[in-house]
Amino acid sequence: AQKVTQAQTEISVVEKEDVTLDCVYETRDTTYYLFWYKQPPSGELVFLIRRNSFDEQNEISGRYSWNFQKSTSSFNFTITASQVVDSAVYFCALSEFGNEKLTFGTGTRLTIIP
Amino acid sequence: GAGVSQSPSNKVTEKGKDVELRCDPISGHTALYWYRQSLGQGLEFLIYFQGNSAPDKSGLPSDRFSAERTGGSVSTLTIQRTQQEDSAVYLCASSPVGETQYFGPGTRLLVL
């Protein structure tokens, strides 16, 4: 069975600080995909990134970066120089090869204080 | 727009009534998914369509829930004899098969 754990329920940081959101996953498959989605107050889930299990290279996109470590089954998300617009709930998710459904973590509510 | 659309945005119904929720996927996306987001249960998978077939219905919580998809496009999620515990946001997503899922804005259902 697949499982995603986001232990941080809520995080608050002051604007311009860096913040890391943790994600730990469990799966028996060797081929799987990891995702991060953002859910702003408007409610719509916005896709941020998808990684497959064979690609452990870290990814950077502007102020966002992701650290994928299979050794610790983690896929952490860092926002550098946070901004108020980053305030949202962030979800980490997993899907296994051949099983299309996403299994989500419980989400981390990030509040950026101006 | 080119994104996933859902209707209605909000639905208030009385316990025991039936409701239908609609999803229009992104054009060309053959896969379509329904999820439910509630305070107690988080984000849960309900059902997955590939074309008009539903190879995975494992998340439907009871036989009061059903879904169909026609023409490989629009999908309808039907909840019969609604209960208060059905109150949630129902999210639809679509994708090319095996690719990233893109979500619609959701339908907020409140059962009184």
Short mmCIF file of C-alpha atoms in Angstrom, two decimals:
data_model
loop_
_atom_site.label_atom_id
_atom_site.label_comp_id
_atom_site.label_asym_id
_atom_site.label_seq_id
_atom_site.Cartn_x
_atom_site.Cartn_y
_atom_site.Cartn_z
CA ALA A 1 0.00 0.00 0.00
CA GLN A 2 1.18 3.48 -0.72
CA LYS A 3 1.30 6.24 1.86
CA VAL A 4 2.42 9.86 2.01
CA THR A 5 3.23 11.63 5.25
CA GLN A 6 3.47 15.37 5.70
CA ALA A 7 4.26 15.73 9.36
CA GLN A 8 4.14 19.52 9.36
CA THR A 9 0.52 20.55 9.69
CA GLU A 10 1.13 24.29 9.75
CA ILE A 11 4.18 26.49 9.24
CA SER A 12 4.47 30.25 9.57
CA VAL A 13 7.49 32.23 8.45
CA VAL A 14 8.24 35.87 7.96
CA GLU A 15 8.41 37.09 4.40
CA LYS A 16 11.79 36.59 2.69
CA GLU A 17 12.72 33.68 4.91
CA ASP A 18 13.41 30.29 3.37
CA VAL A 19 11.10 27.43 4.27
CA THR A 20 11.20 23.67 3.67
CA LEU A 21 8.13 21.47 3.51
CA ASP A 22 8.75 17.82 4.30
CA CYS A 23 7.29 14.81 2.53
CA VAL A 24 7.96 11.17 3.31
CA TYR A 25 6.46 8.38 1.24
CA GLU A 26 6.00 4.62 1.36
CA THR A 27 5.62 2.32 -1.60
CA ARG A 28 6.60 -1.22 -2.53
CA ASP A 29 6.96 -0.38 -6.20
CA THR A 30 10.28 0.46 -7.79
CA THR A 31 8.59 2.68 -10.36
CA TYR A 32 6.53 5.51 -9.01
CA TYR A 33 5.91 9.23 -9.36
CA LEU A 34 5.99 12.01 -6.82
CA PHE A 35 4.15 15.31 -7.03
CA TRP A 36 3.67 18.59 -5.26
CA TYR A 37 0.48 20.60 -5.60
CA LYS A 38 -0.37 24.02 -4.21
CA GLN A 39 -3.86 24.90 -2.99
CA PRO A 40 -4.25 28.66 -2.53
CA PRO A 41 -7.24 30.13 -0.67
CA SER A 42 -9.23 30.01 -3.91
CA GLY A 43 -9.28 26.24 -3.50
CA GLU A 44 -8.01 25.00 -6.86
CA LEU A 45 -5.13 22.50 -6.79
CA VAL A 46 -2.23 23.84 -8.82
CA PHE A 47 0.39 21.44 -10.16
CA LEU A 48 3.98 22.31 -9.22
CA ILE A 49 6.20 19.35 -10.06
CA ARG A 50 6.29 15.67 -11.00
CA ARG A 51 9.30 13.41 -10.54
CA ASN A 52 9.76 9.77 -11.43
CA SER A 53 11.53 7.32 -9.17
CA PHE A 54 14.50 6.94 -11.48
CA ASP A 55 15.39 10.59 -11.47
CA GLU A 56 16.91 11.69 -8.18
CA GLN A 57 18.35 14.85 -9.56
CA ASN A 58 17.27 17.87 -7.56
CA GLU A 59 15.19 20.41 -9.39
CA ILE A 60 15.11 24.18 -9.16
CA SER A 61 12.45 26.41 -10.64
CA GLY A 62 12.87 30.04 -9.70
CA ARG A 63 12.44 30.32 -5.95
CA TYR A 64 11.25 26.70 -5.70
CA SER A 65 13.50 23.68 -5.32
CA TRP A 66 12.89 20.03 -4.64
CA ASN A 67 15.14 17.47 -2.98
CA PHE A 68 14.37 13.85 -3.81
CA GLN A 69 16.21 11.22 -1.74
CA LYS A 70 15.27 7.59 -2.27
CA SER A 71 17.51 6.50 0.62
CA THR A 72 15.21 8.28 3.06
CA SER A 73 12.02 8.07 0.94
CA SER A 74 11.69 11.82 1.04
CA PHE A 75 10.72 14.47 -1.46
CA ASN A 76 11.12 17.81 0.26
CA PHE A 77 10.14 21.19 -1.13
CA THR A 78 11.98 24.42 -0.37
CA ILE A 79 10.80 27.94 -1.06
CA THR A 80 13.58 30.50 -1.05
CA ALA A 81 12.91 34.13 -0.16
CA SER A 82 9.27 33.44 0.60
CA GLN A 83 6.55 35.86 -0.45
CA VAL A 84 3.02 36.46 0.80
CA VAL A 85 1.67 34.91 -2.41
CA ASP A 86 3.25 31.62 -1.36
CA SER A 87 0.69 31.33 1.44
CA ALA A 88 -1.32 28.20 0.66
CA VAL A 89 -1.77 24.56 1.57
CA TYR A 90 0.83 22.38 -0.12
CA PHE A 91 0.19 18.72 -0.86
CA CYS A 92 2.69 16.01 -1.64
CA ALA A 93 1.33 13.05 -3.60
CA LEU A 94 2.41 9.66 -4.95
CA SER A 95 1.26 7.42 -7.75
CA GLU A 96 2.58 3.99 -8.64
CA PHE A 97 3.33 2.86 -12.15
CA GLY A 98 0.21 1.36 -13.70
CA ASN A 99 -1.98 2.68 -10.88
CA GLU A 100 -3.18 6.07 -11.92
CA LYS A 101 -4.67 7.32 -8.70
CA LEU A 102 -2.87 9.87 -6.57
CA THR A 103 -2.36 9.24 -2.89
CA PHE A 104 -2.06 12.55 -1.09
CA GLY A 105 -0.47 13.58 2.16
CA THR A 106 -2.55 15.55 4.61
CA GLY A 107 -1.04 18.83 3.46
CA THR A 108 1.00 21.59 5.07
CA ARG A 109 -0.59 24.99 5.57
CA LEU A 110 2.06 27.62 4.91
CA THR A 111 1.51 31.17 6.06
CA ILE A 112 3.91 33.90 5.04
CA ILE A 113 3.79 36.83 7.40
CA PRO A 114 4.43 40.21 5.78
CA GLY B 1 -10.67 28.51 -20.89
CA ALA B 2 -8.54 25.47 -21.50
CA GLY B 3 -8.64 24.05 -17.99
CA VAL B 4 -10.86 21.50 -16.26
CA SER B 5 -14.27 22.94 -15.47
CA GLN B 6 -16.78 21.73 -12.91
CA SER B 7 -20.37 22.60 -12.20
CA PRO B 8 -22.02 23.66 -10.08
CA SER B 9 -19.46 25.54 -8.02
CA ASN B 10 -21.58 25.14 -4.94
CA LYS B 11 -24.49 22.87 -4.15
CA VAL B 12 -26.67 22.85 -1.07
CA THR B 13 -29.08 19.97 -0.74
CA GLU B 14 -31.24 18.31 1.83
CA LYS B 15 -30.43 14.96 3.31
CA GLY B 16 -31.92 12.17 1.24
CA LYS B 17 -31.92 14.03 -2.07
CA ASP B 18 -29.87 12.99 -5.10
CA VAL B 19 -27.20 15.27 -6.58
CA GLU B 20 -25.28 15.29 -9.84
CA LEU B 21 -21.88 16.88 -10.20
CA ARG B 22 -20.40 17.56 -13.62
CA CYS B 23 -16.83 17.64 -14.90
CA ASP B 24 -15.55 18.85 -18.27
CA PRO B 25 -11.95 17.70 -18.75
CA ILE B 26 -9.23 19.35 -20.73
CA SER B 27 -9.78 18.64 -24.40
CA GLY B 28 -7.86 15.57 -25.52
CA HIS B 29 -7.26 14.18 -22.04
CA THR B 30 -8.34 10.56 -22.09
CA ALA B 31 -8.01 10.00 -18.34
CA LEU B 32 -10.41 11.56 -15.84
CA TYR B 33 -10.43 11.31 -12.06
CA TRP B 34 -12.73 12.20 -9.20
CA TYR B 35 -11.43 13.00 -5.74
CA ARG B 36 -13.10 14.20 -2.57
CA GLN B 37 -11.66 16.66 -0.08
CA SER B 38 -13.16 16.77 3.39
CA LEU B 39 -11.94 18.02 6.73
CA GLY B 40 -11.83 14.64 8.34
CA GLN B 41 -10.49 12.54 5.46
CA GLY B 42 -8.23 14.85 3.49
CA LEU B 43 -7.95 14.29 -0.25
CA GLU B 44 -9.33 10.90 -1.27
CA PHE B 45 -9.43 9.19 -4.64
CA LEU B 46 -12.89 8.12 -5.76
CA ILE B 47 -12.80 6.82 -9.34
CA TYR B 48 -10.68 6.82 -12.49
CA PHE B 49 -11.87 6.75 -16.09
CA GLN B 50 -9.87 5.76 -19.12
CA GLY B 51 -12.04 6.82 -22.01
CA ASN B 52 -15.57 5.82 -21.03
CA SER B 53 -14.47 2.87 -18.91
CA ALA B 54 -13.75 2.96 -15.20
CA PRO B 55 -10.94 0.51 -14.47
CA ASP B 56 -10.62 1.72 -10.89
CA LYS B 57 -13.68 2.45 -8.78
CA SER B 58 -12.01 1.44 -5.56
CA GLY B 59 -12.47 4.78 -3.84
CA LEU B 60 -16.24 5.07 -4.13
CA PRO B 61 -17.35 5.02 -0.49
CA SER B 62 -20.70 3.29 -0.94
CA ASP B 63 -23.17 2.12 -3.55
CA ARG B 64 -24.90 5.48 -3.26
CA PHE B 65 -22.03 6.88 -5.33
CA SER B 66 -21.80 6.29 -9.05
CA ALA B 67 -20.14 7.97 -11.99
CA GLU B 68 -20.23 7.80 -15.73
CA ARG B 69 -18.38 9.32 -18.61
CA THR B 70 -19.73 9.75 -22.09
CA GLY B 71 -18.03 10.41 -25.40
CA GLY B 72 -14.67 10.19 -23.67
CA SER B 73 -15.29 13.67 -22.36
CA VAL B 74 -17.82 14.91 -19.80
CA SER B 75 -18.25 12.97 -16.58
CA THR B 76 -21.04 13.03 -14.04
CA LEU B 77 -20.70 11.95 -10.42
CA THR B 78 -24.04 11.07 -8.86
CA ILE B 79 -24.70 10.75 -5.16
CA GLN B 80 -28.03 9.19 -4.26
CA ARG B 81 -29.85 9.69 -0.98
CA THR B 82 -27.25 12.16 0.24
CA GLN B 83 -26.07 12.05 3.84
CA GLN B 84 -24.46 14.77 5.91
CA GLU B 85 -21.14 12.97 5.77
CA ASP B 86 -21.15 13.45 2.00
CA SER B 87 -20.53 17.16 2.56
CA ALA B 88 -17.15 17.88 0.99
CA VAL B 89 -15.44 19.45 -1.99
CA TYR B 90 -15.53 17.15 -4.99
CA LEU B 91 -12.57 17.63 -7.29
CA CYS B 92 -12.19 16.45 -10.85
CA ALA B 93 -8.87 16.07 -12.65
CA SER B 94 -7.85 15.05 -16.14
CA SER B 95 -4.67 13.98 -17.86
CA PRO B 96 -3.24 12.17 -20.82
CA VAL B 97 -2.84 8.57 -19.64
CA GLY B 98 0.03 8.20 -17.20
CA GLU B 99 0.77 11.89 -17.17
CA THR B 100 0.26 14.74 -14.72
CA GLN B 101 -3.26 15.32 -13.46
CA TYR B 102 -4.69 18.82 -13.70
CA PHE B 103 -7.48 19.74 -11.37
CA GLY B 104 -10.67 21.72 -11.72
CA PRO B 105 -11.95 24.25 -9.20
CA GLY B 106 -14.17 21.73 -7.44
CA THR B 107 -17.80 21.55 -6.41
CA ARG B 108 -18.51 22.38 -2.78
CA LEU B 109 -21.36 20.17 -1.60
CA LEU B 110 -23.24 20.86 1.60
CA VAL B 111 -25.86 18.39 2.79
CA LEU B 112 -28.22 19.82 5.37
#
